[in-house]
């Protein structure tokens, strides 16, 4: 893979203190993170958390209001070779009127040096994308499939997918996942992908970045994230007693039962204590961890991140 | 594939189970990282980490340019490890459940014998 980078050892992505302001809204605030080269990084968080804004900055589609964005050690907004090292297919990507699939496939290699005609053909076939329909008449699922074709076949050193599964049925999503991992095994590169399908896509990811209200609330490997929380469930009184002094991220009640997601490591001591109290412990899924960082805004206290508000309101009957 | 443990460990366990069950006999090749990734739809780096775990344990070895192969003695070593873990993995949970139900150790012995008899006389 050839890249025009001033710093050979630079990570694929490096953001330092990045803010992005739209009128009076901060879409991103003080975002500092790195994505090492060659990893698949999931960008998670509720709608409006800043995922698409962050991805636009990586693609050089805009500039941060503060802080710095580096892709392979250079500014993607001003450094043209870096811009072409990034493939970013927006979920609302527009194409020229009366463009059909063959036009796009003919043009795409001009933007991406490593473009794979074979992979593109294989994907078009797998998704059964029609070649004789104007792309602007494609369905939501067909547009998503097209975005996946353009993103994967680009073999761009940094490939960015914004909720690439919208409108795809379960079978088509499995096609995407299989093609993604197969192509990555043969041609390792860096991928950033935003998703709400956390359970379904977790196994594809090396790292996760969780955004909440424009801020990074978690940036770690998937394994670290999964080890960062656990669930305690059982009779409400037992769970109340067990978690009274612990940082509870989220909590659900069902009649006399309660399930709490607790931040921290699930140790044998925790497990033993729970069992003695008649409760059960289990690893929290990545999905639970993400949901814990995105509790409904209306229960949040203004100006307080939702997860902190959830912690503060813990134990206070609603 | 998800039982809460890290995915690379689940991949390693699954290959190890295949070796223990004789699905991957000693000296034969196990599926490649690409094949395992595509089959399970799992990140290739995660698969690689799982496979490396088995290399470190001496159960698999790499043949340059060819792939990963099951080492001699891998099956015996896996079965020995599982035998050692048998009490913790199976007997302790069994006794814990028996206690919760108010069954004595003698009751458990009796149930084990009866179940074994049922299995041997169809």
Tab-separated table of C-alpha atoms in Angstrom, chain B residues 1-119:
chain	number	residue	atom	x	y	z
B	1	UNK	CA	-21.132	-16.835	18.643
B	2	UNK	CA	-21.399	-15.042	21.925
B	3	UNK	CA	-21.255	-16.268	25.487
B	4	UNK	CA	-19.872	-13.025	26.876
B	5	UNK	CA	-16.226	-13.999	26.669
B	6	UNK	CA	-13.816	-12.231	24.293
B	7	UNK	CA	-14.423	-13.419	20.748
B	8	UNK	CA	-10.795	-14.425	20.152
B	9	UNK	CA	-11.092	-16.868	23.062
B	10	UNK	CA	-14.284	-18.295	21.651
B	11	UNK	CA	-12.552	-18.827	18.302
B	12	UNK	CA	-9.609	-20.528	20.031
B	13	UNK	CA	-11.970	-22.761	22.025
B	14	UNK	CA	-13.919	-23.697	18.967
B	15	UNK	CA	-10.803	-24.825	17.088
B	16	UNK	CA	-9.593	-26.626	20.222
B	17	UNK	CA	-12.960	-28.408	20.463
B	18	UNK	CA	-12.537	-29.459	16.833
B	19	UNK	CA	-9.116	-30.901	17.613
B	20	UNK	CA	-10.371	-32.687	20.750
B	21	UNK	CA	-13.324	-34.158	18.843
B	22	UNK	CA	-11.019	-35.384	16.097
B	23	UNK	CA	-12.517	-33.078	13.443
B	24	UNK	CA	-9.028	-31.676	12.869
B	25	UNK	CA	-6.688	-34.697	13.226
B	26	UNK	CA	-3.065	-34.131	14.178
B	27	UNK	CA	-0.905	-33.167	11.215
B	28	UNK	CA	-3.819	-31.777	9.211
B	29	UNK	CA	-4.474	-28.190	8.317
B	30	UNK	CA	-7.040	-26.031	10.116
B	31	UNK	CA	-9.087	-23.463	8.149
B	32	UNK	CA	-7.249	-20.271	7.228
B	33	UNK	CA	-7.830	-16.922	8.927
B	34	UNK	CA	-9.703	-15.726	5.853
B	35	UNK	CA	-11.950	-18.800	5.865
B	36	UNK	CA	-12.671	-18.511	9.583
B	37	UNK	CA	-13.313	-14.756	9.272
B	38	UNK	CA	-15.706	-15.220	6.381
B	39	UNK	CA	-17.510	-18.154	8.004
B	40	UNK	CA	-18.092	-16.458	11.362
B	41	UNK	CA	-18.104	-12.893	9.985
B	42	UNK	CA	-15.437	-11.945	12.454
B	43	UNK	CA	-12.642	-9.440	12.169
B	44	UNK	CA	-9.541	-11.199	10.739
B	45	UNK	CA	-7.318	-9.698	13.440
B	46	UNK	CA	-9.552	-11.261	16.107
B	47	UNK	CA	-9.355	-14.644	14.387
B	48	UNK	CA	-5.561	-14.262	14.191
B	49	UNK	CA	-5.424	-13.550	17.923
B	50	UNK	CA	-7.437	-16.683	18.668
B	51	UNK	CA	-5.264	-18.844	16.417
B	52	UNK	CA	-2.108	-17.411	18.014
B	53	UNK	CA	-3.407	-18.465	21.410
B	54	UNK	CA	-3.358	-22.070	20.196
B	55	UNK	CA	0.107	-21.627	18.665
B	56	UNK	CA	1.372	-20.377	22.035
B	57	UNK	CA	-0.106	-23.463	23.703
B	58	UNK	CA	1.723	-25.649	21.191
B	59	UNK	CA	-1.497	-27.029	19.740
B	60	UNK	CA	-1.035	-25.487	16.294
B	61	UNK	CA	2.067	-24.675	14.324
B	62	UNK	CA	2.631	-22.614	11.221
B	63	UNK	CA	4.058	-24.014	8.014
B	64	UNK	CA	5.421	-21.117	6.085
B	65	UNK	CA	3.387	-20.389	2.992
B	66	UNK	CA	0.975	-23.237	3.683
B	67	UNK	CA	-0.998	-22.335	6.792
B	68	UNK	CA	-1.711	-23.629	10.282
B	69	UNK	CA	-1.462	-27.323	11.169
B	70	UNK	CA	-2.445	-29.370	14.214
B	71	UNK	CA	0.645	-30.327	16.227
B	72	UNK	CA	1.474	-33.873	17.342
B	73	UNK	CA	0.115	-34.574	20.812
B	74	UNK	CA	-2.391	-31.693	20.589
B	75	UNK	CA	-5.438	-33.897	21.155
B	76	UNK	CA	-3.948	-35.700	24.171
B	77	UNK	CA	-2.892	-32.401	25.733
B	78	UNK	CA	-6.367	-30.896	25.242
B	79	UNK	CA	-8.087	-33.927	26.745
B	80	UNK	CA	-5.735	-33.826	29.740
B	81	UNK	CA	-6.511	-30.145	30.310
B	82	UNK	CA	-10.247	-30.797	30.087
B	83	UNK	CA	-10.017	-33.721	32.492
B	84	UNK	CA	-8.210	-31.485	34.968
B	85	UNK	CA	-10.970	-28.886	34.656
B	86	UNK	CA	-13.802	-31.428	34.880
B	87	UNK	CA	-14.486	-30.991	38.599
B	88	UNK	CA	-14.619	-27.209	38.416
B	89	UNK	CA	-16.538	-27.021	35.146
B	90	UNK	CA	-19.129	-29.743	35.752
B	91	UNK	CA	-19.106	-31.248	39.228
B	92	UNK	CA	-19.144	-28.040	41.245
B	93	UNK	CA	-22.119	-26.489	39.409
B	94	UNK	CA	-23.868	-29.870	39.731
B	95	UNK	CA	-23.360	-29.907	43.496
B	96	UNK	CA	-24.369	-26.250	43.835
B	97	UNK	CA	-27.679	-26.953	42.083
B	98	UNK	CA	-28.145	-30.102	44.168
B	99	UNK	CA	-27.686	-28.067	47.351
B	100	UNK	CA	-30.197	-25.471	46.137
B	101	UNK	CA	-32.702	-28.306	45.614
B	102	UNK	CA	-31.942	-29.849	49.013
B	103	UNK	CA	-30.396	-33.010	47.527
B	104	UNK	CA	-27.666	-34.753	49.502
B	105	UNK	CA	-24.409	-35.977	47.949
B	106	UNK	CA	-25.798	-39.527	48.256
B	107	UNK	CA	-28.910	-38.456	46.317
B	108	UNK	CA	-26.629	-37.061	43.606
B	109	UNK	CA	-24.645	-40.330	43.475
B	110	UNK	CA	-27.887	-42.229	43.067
B	111	UNK	CA	-29.111	-39.960	40.255
B	112	UNK	CA	-25.753	-40.240	38.479
B	113	UNK	CA	-25.875	-44.049	38.669
B	114	UNK	CA	-29.477	-44.185	37.501
B	115	UNK	CA	-28.785	-41.853	34.584
B	116	UNK	CA	-25.729	-43.842	33.588
B	117	UNK	CA	-27.813	-47.048	33.635
B	118	UNK	CA	-30.522	-45.464	31.463
B	119	UNK	CA	-27.887	-44.455	28.932
